[in-house]
């Protein structure tokens, strides 16, 4: 019953729990009150605070007398409710004495505004084992888009939850109902370990883990059953990884745990120029206006240089590098007298020559464009700095067939999920890959429109789109955050601290999720969407538990989600690695 | 020559009367248990005594009224409320103590000779409940008579409750012995003729010192839990007879009168002091242990230790059961305003 000793308002009220009943935090409840005219008003809400105390005693030490059976006292068990919905929207307060019930079935649907959702997918399980519906139209960009997940690394399991959401979207039937199953895709950047390289393998431990949970909770069905999801790994996955450093015809993915099934990806030197990837090499272009000008200028020059041919390498007439390049057998006659630029290092050397060495150190005036030497040197210096990281990725020493084969194609037909492993790359190269791939995707979608939704999963947003400073990657991410939803690019971004991510990216996310937070972080304004009691709790959330806030429900809801059905480490792969696979690996690497 | 000595009465000054009045007793007192006047140690509480009820009552005059009936008769009266209740506890602490029968009743006491209808105050808000005052004629037209009527009604209800809860006591040798399984502690003295039942009156305040001067010093010497022998007492006017004994509940503080912390207990006795029912002796034997266990602490209750823990809890529950006096008076006023057609 609604308490009369505490204020009951249309947004929050306390209720007394009857003896024998039990209420825990995050339970959903329903109250019916009556207006003086007799019309009913229903309140639905979530329990955000529960407490018990001895009633009618004055001293703390009275508890001993109560327990000794001397002092009669009753235990008052009360809970506070944050109202999530009032139906109809008559914002009168509930009356003290109104009966409070657990929300189940239709009440639960109303409490979570599921009746307003045309298309919903499972966002996890509530504390009492019921399914939290998440409005797909607030995810895919129709009414809103983007998901943002915050939480401490390791215990907040941000990536796991992002993957669970993808699994739920892909396999939970929402796409089938919308007839979009065949062309909705996901692009996942793997930034930590090789965790995500086994998404297509069943997890050996999931059965045992889930049975344990089921037993503990005393449920009929397991969590996957309740969610209506299959216990299966991801399907139609391609794994992309940068190649190992070093030259040569054999391009081998730079991964350790997984042998087969990982495709190396490279960009040809010509693509680098044609597709204007140069700005993505610089993370601090905005720090100086002049540097930005030089970058733009060089980007243009390289694009022109690369135009008109499709060989993976570039050829230039006006430059003879110091080192002798042995003429290879496949030299073409139209290249006689020209120099072939085959590596990223050579490209830098060529730029250095054009900017700083030609004309006795004056540079080519058309390239220099009267920029002062300091700026040009800074430009070259930065390029040299990233040379080591980018050399394996941007290559001219490939055959055109290789270039085509290893070009990353996220929208390849038959592939639903692409995992791009960038964890081994240096920070610059990571940004470069993320920026280039996202820009590609963005431009593709700008041309072809929004009919295919692409989910982009990117952890460590604070690195790619920091609140302070500019970078081309940040621009792409901002574009995605602000315009992507109308183009069908949905960012599932995650970060440890939302306070360090560009505000416009976080604020554009329709669905916000919080795992375990540092308590100081939880008090920052970025988390104001959490009521105070939830902010305090964010500090004690366990792995596998998240607070989910969505536009249809004014208060966040605590959910847990099942153990991944896909392997997240090599030793979790069911069945282990067979000899056959090892052989396949060898073939794969050798390009046989 | 003795020098002057001052020591404090244990109870705070705002409690009327103080704890130690010590007037001389004029009635008759007979040694019944033993002629040897010495402290008797407490005995353990037997396992078969499973229930102790602590009973108390409380009353409140809510408003004095002036009544004119439909015959044109007029007179004084009063809206009063009273409540009696009990705490049911196990002296061995095997189960939680609980409040029973704490329910307020309301009456409209009035001078005799008036025709008064029950007075119902319907609730303004459906959640606040209804107040109903039953008319009761007082014994006289005295202005204080309604208050006395209220008091009488309460005491009668209290007595009914306490006796209904207790084990019957055999009072002569032909009675088959009954084991003491349930005991009732009634707050204050036993007020009527013997009604039977193992009911102990707990008198917190010593207004009269029943013991002669040569015996009184034992009260100061009792140690916590110890009691005096049982005496048979007959009041001076001869109306009532009682078994009485004294028990000490705690050591007196050095600044207090040495008799502080001593409580007088009484049980019903037959007129002729020729038989001490075994059950009375048994109650006396365990009373030290029982009451020391129930005794409250000075920082929690100004009338500690005599105001027992359950009694204090019962008192506050009873106050709550009567409702806020302020709200009740306001509702009375609003109701009368409505009846008189005044827009409130």
Short mmCIF file of N, CA, C and O in Angstrom, two decimals, chain A residues 250-339:
data_model
loop_
_atom_site.label_atom_id
_atom_site.label_comp_id
_atom_site.label_asym_id
_atom_site.label_seq_id
_atom_site.Cartn_x
_atom_site.Cartn_y
_atom_site.Cartn_z
N UNK A 250 53.72 -12.71 -49.59
CA UNK A 250 52.81 -13.38 -48.68
C UNK A 250 52.30 -12.37 -47.67
O UNK A 250 53.07 -11.74 -46.95
N UNK A 251 51.03 -12.22 -47.66
CA UNK A 251 50.43 -11.28 -46.71
C UNK A 251 49.71 -12.10 -45.65
O UNK A 251 48.79 -12.86 -45.94
N UNK A 252 50.20 -11.97 -44.44
CA UNK A 252 49.74 -12.83 -43.35
C UNK A 252 49.08 -11.95 -42.30
O UNK A 252 49.64 -10.93 -41.91
N UNK A 253 47.90 -12.32 -41.85
CA UNK A 253 47.26 -11.50 -40.82
C UNK A 253 48.07 -11.50 -39.53
O UNK A 253 48.61 -12.54 -39.14
N UNK A 254 48.13 -10.37 -38.91
CA UNK A 254 48.92 -10.24 -37.69
C UNK A 254 48.08 -10.62 -36.48
O UNK A 254 47.72 -9.78 -35.66
N UNK A 255 47.74 -11.89 -36.38
CA UNK A 255 47.00 -12.37 -35.21
C UNK A 255 47.72 -13.59 -34.68
O UNK A 255 48.44 -14.26 -35.41
N UNK A 256 47.52 -13.86 -33.40
CA UNK A 256 48.25 -14.98 -32.81
C UNK A 256 47.36 -16.14 -32.44
O UNK A 256 47.69 -17.30 -32.65
N UNK A 257 46.21 -15.82 -31.88
CA UNK A 257 45.42 -16.92 -31.34
C UNK A 257 44.66 -17.67 -32.42
O UNK A 257 44.44 -18.86 -32.31
N UNK A 258 44.22 -16.94 -33.41
CA UNK A 258 43.37 -17.59 -34.39
C UNK A 258 44.12 -17.74 -35.70
O UNK A 258 44.67 -16.78 -36.21
N UNK A 259 44.14 -18.94 -36.21
CA UNK A 259 44.86 -19.19 -37.45
C UNK A 259 44.00 -18.95 -38.67
O UNK A 259 44.19 -17.99 -39.41
N UNK A 260 43.00 -19.83 -38.85
CA UNK A 260 42.26 -19.74 -40.11
C UNK A 260 41.15 -18.71 -40.03
O UNK A 260 40.75 -18.30 -38.95
N UNK A 261 40.69 -18.35 -41.17
CA UNK A 261 39.47 -17.56 -41.23
C UNK A 261 39.67 -16.07 -41.00
O UNK A 261 38.71 -15.34 -40.94
N UNK A 262 40.91 -15.65 -40.84
CA UNK A 262 41.14 -14.22 -40.67
C UNK A 262 41.76 -13.69 -41.96
O UNK A 262 42.77 -14.19 -42.42
N UNK A 263 41.11 -12.70 -42.53
CA UNK A 263 41.61 -12.14 -43.77
C UNK A 263 42.43 -10.90 -43.46
O UNK A 263 41.96 -10.02 -42.76
N UNK A 264 43.65 -10.86 -43.99
CA UNK A 264 44.41 -9.63 -43.79
C UNK A 264 43.82 -8.53 -44.66
O UNK A 264 43.22 -8.81 -45.71
N UNK A 265 43.96 -7.31 -44.26
CA UNK A 265 43.49 -6.23 -45.11
C UNK A 265 44.60 -5.21 -45.30
O UNK A 265 45.38 -4.95 -44.39
N UNK A 266 44.69 -4.69 -46.52
CA UNK A 266 45.67 -3.63 -46.82
C UNK A 266 45.00 -2.62 -47.74
O UNK A 266 43.99 -2.91 -48.39
N UNK A 267 45.57 -1.46 -47.74
CA UNK A 267 45.14 -0.44 -48.70
C UNK A 267 46.29 -0.27 -49.69
O UNK A 267 47.46 -0.26 -49.29
N UNK A 268 45.95 -0.13 -50.96
CA UNK A 268 47.05 0.09 -51.90
C UNK A 268 47.46 1.55 -51.80
O UNK A 268 46.70 2.41 -51.38
N UNK A 269 48.69 1.79 -52.22
CA UNK A 269 49.22 3.13 -52.13
C UNK A 269 48.38 4.09 -52.99
O UNK A 269 48.14 5.24 -52.64
N UNK A 270 47.89 3.53 -54.11
CA UNK A 270 47.08 4.38 -54.99
C UNK A 270 45.75 4.73 -54.33
O UNK A 270 45.30 5.87 -54.38
N UNK A 271 45.16 3.73 -53.67
CA UNK A 271 43.91 4.02 -52.96
C UNK A 271 44.13 5.09 -51.91
O UNK A 271 43.30 5.97 -51.71
N UNK A 272 45.26 4.95 -51.25
CA UNK A 272 45.59 5.90 -50.19
C UNK A 272 45.51 7.33 -50.73
O UNK A 272 44.98 8.24 -50.08
N UNK A 273 46.03 7.48 -51.95
CA UNK A 273 46.03 8.81 -52.53
C UNK A 273 44.67 9.16 -53.13
O UNK A 273 44.13 10.23 -52.89
N UNK A 274 44.14 8.20 -53.88
CA UNK A 274 42.88 8.47 -54.57
C UNK A 274 41.76 8.77 -53.59
O UNK A 274 40.95 9.66 -53.78
N UNK A 275 41.73 7.97 -52.57
CA UNK A 275 40.62 8.10 -51.63
C UNK A 275 40.91 9.11 -50.53
O UNK A 275 40.17 9.19 -49.54
N UNK A 276 42.00 9.85 -50.71
CA UNK A 276 42.29 10.96 -49.80
C UNK A 276 42.34 10.52 -48.34
O UNK A 276 41.61 11.03 -47.47
N UNK A 277 43.17 9.52 -48.10
CA UNK A 277 43.29 9.02 -46.72
C UNK A 277 44.31 9.78 -45.91
O UNK A 277 44.45 9.56 -44.71
N UNK A 278 45.06 10.64 -46.58
CA UNK A 278 46.16 11.32 -45.89
C UNK A 278 45.73 12.00 -44.58
O UNK A 278 46.41 11.86 -43.57
N UNK A 279 44.60 12.72 -44.57
CA UNK A 279 44.26 13.44 -43.32
C UNK A 279 44.10 12.50 -42.13
O UNK A 279 44.32 12.91 -40.98
N UNK A 280 43.73 11.25 -42.40
CA UNK A 280 43.49 10.34 -41.28
C UNK A 280 44.78 9.88 -40.61
O UNK A 280 44.75 9.21 -39.59
N UNK A 281 45.91 10.24 -41.24
CA UNK A 281 47.18 9.92 -40.62
C UNK A 281 47.46 10.87 -39.46
O UNK A 281 48.16 10.55 -38.53
N UNK A 282 46.85 12.05 -39.56
CA UNK A 282 47.17 13.09 -38.57
C UNK A 282 46.06 13.19 -37.54
O UNK A 282 44.90 13.38 -37.90
N UNK A 283 46.44 13.02 -36.31
CA UNK A 283 45.41 13.13 -35.30
C UNK A 283 45.32 14.53 -34.73
O UNK A 283 44.36 14.88 -34.07
N UNK A 284 46.34 15.36 -35.03
CA UNK A 284 46.33 16.69 -34.42
C UNK A 284 46.36 17.79 -35.47
O UNK A 284 46.94 18.84 -35.26
N UNK A 285 45.72 17.52 -36.61
CA UNK A 285 45.77 18.49 -37.71
C UNK A 285 45.19 19.83 -37.28
O UNK A 285 45.61 20.88 -37.75
N UNK A 286 44.23 19.77 -36.37
CA UNK A 286 43.58 21.01 -35.98
C UNK A 286 44.43 21.89 -35.11
O UNK A 286 44.10 23.05 -34.86
N UNK A 287 45.58 21.35 -34.64
CA UNK A 287 46.38 22.13 -33.70
C UNK A 287 46.99 23.35 -34.37
O UNK A 287 47.35 24.31 -33.71
N UNK A 288 47.17 23.29 -35.68
CA UNK A 288 47.73 24.46 -36.34
C UNK A 288 47.05 24.64 -37.68
O UNK A 288 46.86 23.69 -38.45
N UNK A 289 46.69 25.86 -37.94
CA UNK A 289 45.98 26.16 -39.17
C UNK A 289 46.85 25.85 -40.38
O UNK A 289 46.40 25.29 -41.38
N UNK A 290 48.15 26.21 -40.26
CA UNK A 290 49.04 26.01 -41.39
C UNK A 290 49.22 24.54 -41.72
O UNK A 290 49.23 24.15 -42.88
N UNK A 291 49.37 23.75 -40.69
CA UNK A 291 49.54 22.32 -40.92
C UNK A 291 48.32 21.75 -41.63
O UNK A 291 48.43 20.98 -42.58
N UNK A 292 47.15 22.19 -41.19
CA UNK A 292 45.92 21.74 -41.84
C UNK A 292 45.92 22.11 -43.31
O UNK A 292 45.51 21.31 -44.17
N UNK A 293 46.46 23.28 -43.59
CA UNK A 293 46.51 23.73 -44.98
C UNK A 293 47.43 22.84 -45.80
O UNK A 293 47.09 22.42 -46.91
N UNK A 294 48.59 22.52 -45.25
CA UNK A 294 49.54 21.67 -45.95
C UNK A 294 48.93 20.30 -46.19
O UNK A 294 49.03 19.73 -47.28
N UNK A 295 48.27 19.77 -45.18
CA UNK A 295 47.68 18.43 -45.33
C UNK A 295 46.65 18.44 -46.45
O UNK A 295 46.65 17.58 -47.33
N UNK A 296 45.81 19.46 -46.44
CA UNK A 296 44.79 19.56 -47.48
C UNK A 296 45.42 19.65 -48.86
O UNK A 296 45.00 19.00 -49.82
N UNK A 297 46.47 20.42 -48.95
CA UNK A 297 47.18 20.64 -50.19
C UNK A 297 47.80 19.34 -50.71
O UNK A 297 47.63 18.96 -51.87
N UNK A 298 48.46 18.64 -49.80
CA UNK A 298 49.12 17.39 -50.18
C UNK A 298 48.09 16.34 -50.57
O UNK A 298 48.28 15.55 -51.50
N UNK A 299 46.98 16.34 -49.83
CA UNK A 299 45.91 15.39 -50.12
C UNK A 299 45.46 15.58 -51.58
O UNK A 299 45.33 14.62 -52.35
N UNK A 300 45.33 16.83 -51.97
CA UNK A 300 44.89 17.16 -53.32
C UNK A 300 45.92 16.73 -54.35
O UNK A 300 45.62 16.11 -55.37
N UNK A 301 47.21 17.05 -54.05
CA UNK A 301 48.29 16.73 -54.98
C UNK A 301 48.38 15.22 -55.19
O UNK A 301 48.50 14.74 -56.31
N UNK A 302 48.28 14.48 -54.08
CA UNK A 302 48.41 13.02 -54.19
C UNK A 302 47.23 12.45 -54.96
O UNK A 302 47.38 11.52 -55.75
N UNK A 303 46.05 13.01 -54.72
CA UNK A 303 44.88 12.50 -55.43
C UNK A 303 45.06 12.69 -56.93
O UNK A 303 44.72 11.82 -57.73
N UNK A 304 45.62 13.83 -57.33
CA UNK A 304 45.84 14.06 -58.75
C UNK A 304 46.89 13.12 -59.30
O UNK A 304 46.77 12.60 -60.40
N UNK A 305 47.93 12.93 -58.49
CA UNK A 305 49.02 12.06 -58.90
C UNK A 305 48.52 10.64 -59.16
O UNK A 305 48.97 9.95 -60.06
N UNK A 306 47.55 10.25 -58.33
CA UNK A 306 47.10 8.87 -58.41
C UNK A 306 46.01 8.68 -59.45
O UNK A 306 45.64 7.55 -59.76
N UNK A 307 45.50 9.75 -59.96
CA UNK A 307 44.39 9.63 -60.89
C UNK A 307 44.85 8.97 -62.18
O UNK A 307 46.02 9.03 -62.56
N UNK A 308 43.95 8.33 -62.84
CA UNK A 308 44.20 7.86 -64.19
C UNK A 308 44.86 6.51 -64.30
O UNK A 308 45.21 6.08 -65.38
N UNK A 309 45.11 5.84 -63.23
CA UNK A 309 45.68 4.50 -63.33
C UNK A 309 45.05 3.66 -62.23
O UNK A 309 44.37 4.18 -61.34
N UNK A 310 45.27 2.36 -62.27
CA UNK A 310 44.72 1.57 -61.17
C UNK A 310 45.72 0.57 -60.62
O UNK A 310 45.34 -0.34 -59.89
N UNK A 311 46.98 0.74 -60.97
CA UNK A 311 47.99 -0.13 -60.36
C UNK A 311 48.08 0.22 -58.88
O UNK A 311 47.80 1.35 -58.50
N UNK A 312 48.46 -0.76 -58.05
CA UNK A 312 48.48 -0.48 -56.63
C UNK A 312 49.54 0.56 -56.26
O UNK A 312 49.48 1.16 -55.21
N UNK A 313 50.55 0.73 -57.13
CA UNK A 313 51.63 1.67 -56.78
C UNK A 313 51.46 2.95 -57.57
O UNK A 313 50.60 3.06 -58.44
N UNK A 314 52.30 3.91 -57.24
CA UNK A 314 52.30 5.20 -57.96
C UNK A 314 53.57 5.28 -58.79
O UNK A 314 54.58 4.66 -58.46
N UNK A 315 53.51 6.07 -59.83
CA UNK A 315 54.75 6.32 -60.56
C UNK A 315 54.92 7.83 -60.69
O UNK A 315 53.95 8.56 -60.86
N UNK A 316 56.15 8.26 -60.52
CA UNK A 316 56.45 9.70 -60.65
C UNK A 316 57.66 9.85 -61.58
O UNK A 316 58.51 8.96 -61.68
N UNK A 317 57.70 10.99 -62.27
CA UNK A 317 58.79 11.22 -63.23
C UNK A 317 59.93 12.04 -62.64
O UNK A 317 61.06 11.95 -63.06
N UNK A 318 59.61 12.84 -61.70
CA UNK A 318 60.55 13.89 -61.31
C UNK A 318 61.37 13.55 -60.09
O UNK A 318 61.75 14.41 -59.33
N UNK A 319 61.55 12.28 -59.84
CA UNK A 319 62.23 11.97 -58.58
C UNK A 319 63.06 10.70 -58.74
O UNK A 319 62.63 9.72 -59.33
N UNK A 320 64.30 10.75 -58.33
CA UNK A 320 65.16 9.57 -58.30
C UNK A 320 65.62 9.38 -56.86
O UNK A 320 66.39 10.16 -56.35
N UNK A 321 65.10 8.41 -56.19
CA UNK A 321 65.55 8.23 -54.80
C UNK A 321 67.02 7.81 -54.76
O UNK A 321 67.55 7.33 -55.76
N UNK A 322 67.64 8.03 -53.63
CA UNK A 322 69.06 7.73 -53.50
C UNK A 322 69.33 6.25 -53.70
O UNK A 322 70.27 5.85 -54.35
N UNK A 323 68.49 5.45 -53.14
CA UNK A 323 68.75 4.01 -53.23
C UNK A 323 68.37 3.50 -54.61
O UNK A 323 67.40 3.96 -55.22
N UNK A 324 69.17 2.58 -55.06
CA UNK A 324 68.89 1.97 -56.37
C UNK A 324 67.73 1.01 -56.24
O UNK A 324 67.71 0.16 -55.35
N UNK A 325 66.77 1.15 -57.05
CA UNK A 325 65.68 0.19 -57.05
C UNK A 325 65.93 -0.78 -58.18
O UNK A 325 66.07 -0.38 -59.33
N UNK A 326 66.01 -2.02 -57.86
CA UNK A 326 66.22 -3.02 -58.90
C UNK A 326 64.99 -3.09 -59.79
O UNK A 326 63.87 -3.07 -59.32
N UNK A 327 65.23 -3.11 -61.02
CA UNK A 327 64.11 -3.21 -61.94
C UNK A 327 63.52 -4.60 -61.83
O UNK A 327 64.21 -5.61 -61.99
N UNK A 328 62.30 -4.64 -61.54
CA UNK A 328 61.70 -5.97 -61.45
C UNK A 328 61.23 -6.39 -62.83
O UNK A 328 61.17 -5.60 -63.77
N UNK A 329 60.84 -7.64 -62.90
CA UNK A 329 60.54 -8.18 -64.23
C UNK A 329 59.25 -7.65 -64.82
O UNK A 329 59.04 -7.66 -66.03
N UNK A 330 58.39 -7.21 -63.92
CA UNK A 330 57.08 -6.82 -64.46
C UNK A 330 57.02 -5.33 -64.79
O UNK A 330 55.97 -4.72 -64.80
N UNK A 331 58.16 -4.75 -65.05
CA UNK A 331 58.17 -3.32 -65.37
C UNK A 331 57.44 -3.11 -66.68
O UNK A 331 57.45 -3.94 -67.59
N UNK A 332 56.71 -2.03 -66.76
CA UNK A 332 55.92 -1.76 -67.96
C UNK A 332 56.59 -0.67 -68.78
O UNK A 332 57.25 0.22 -68.23
N UNK A 333 56.41 -0.75 -70.05
CA UNK A 333 57.17 0.18 -70.90
C UNK A 333 56.75 1.62 -70.73
O UNK A 333 57.56 2.53 -70.80
N UNK A 334 55.49 1.82 -70.40
CA UNK A 334 55.08 3.22 -70.23
C UNK A 334 55.65 3.83 -68.97
O UNK A 334 55.49 5.01 -68.71
N UNK A 335 56.33 3.01 -68.19
CA UNK A 335 56.91 3.57 -66.97
C UNK A 335 58.39 3.88 -67.15
O UNK A 335 59.04 4.28 -66.18
N UNK A 336 58.91 3.64 -68.34
CA UNK A 336 60.34 3.89 -68.53
C UNK A 336 60.65 5.35 -68.20
O UNK A 336 59.92 6.25 -68.60
N UNK A 337 61.68 5.50 -67.42
CA UNK A 337 62.06 6.86 -67.05
C UNK A 337 61.29 7.39 -65.85
O UNK A 337 61.51 8.50 -65.41
N UNK A 338 60.38 6.59 -65.36
CA UNK A 338 59.64 7.03 -64.18
C UNK A 338 60.09 6.22 -62.97
O UNK A 338 60.63 5.13 -63.11
N UNK A 339 59.81 6.74 -61.82
CA UNK A 339 60.15 6.01 -60.62
C UNK A 339 58.87 5.46 -60.02
O UNK A 339 57.84 6.14 -59.97
#
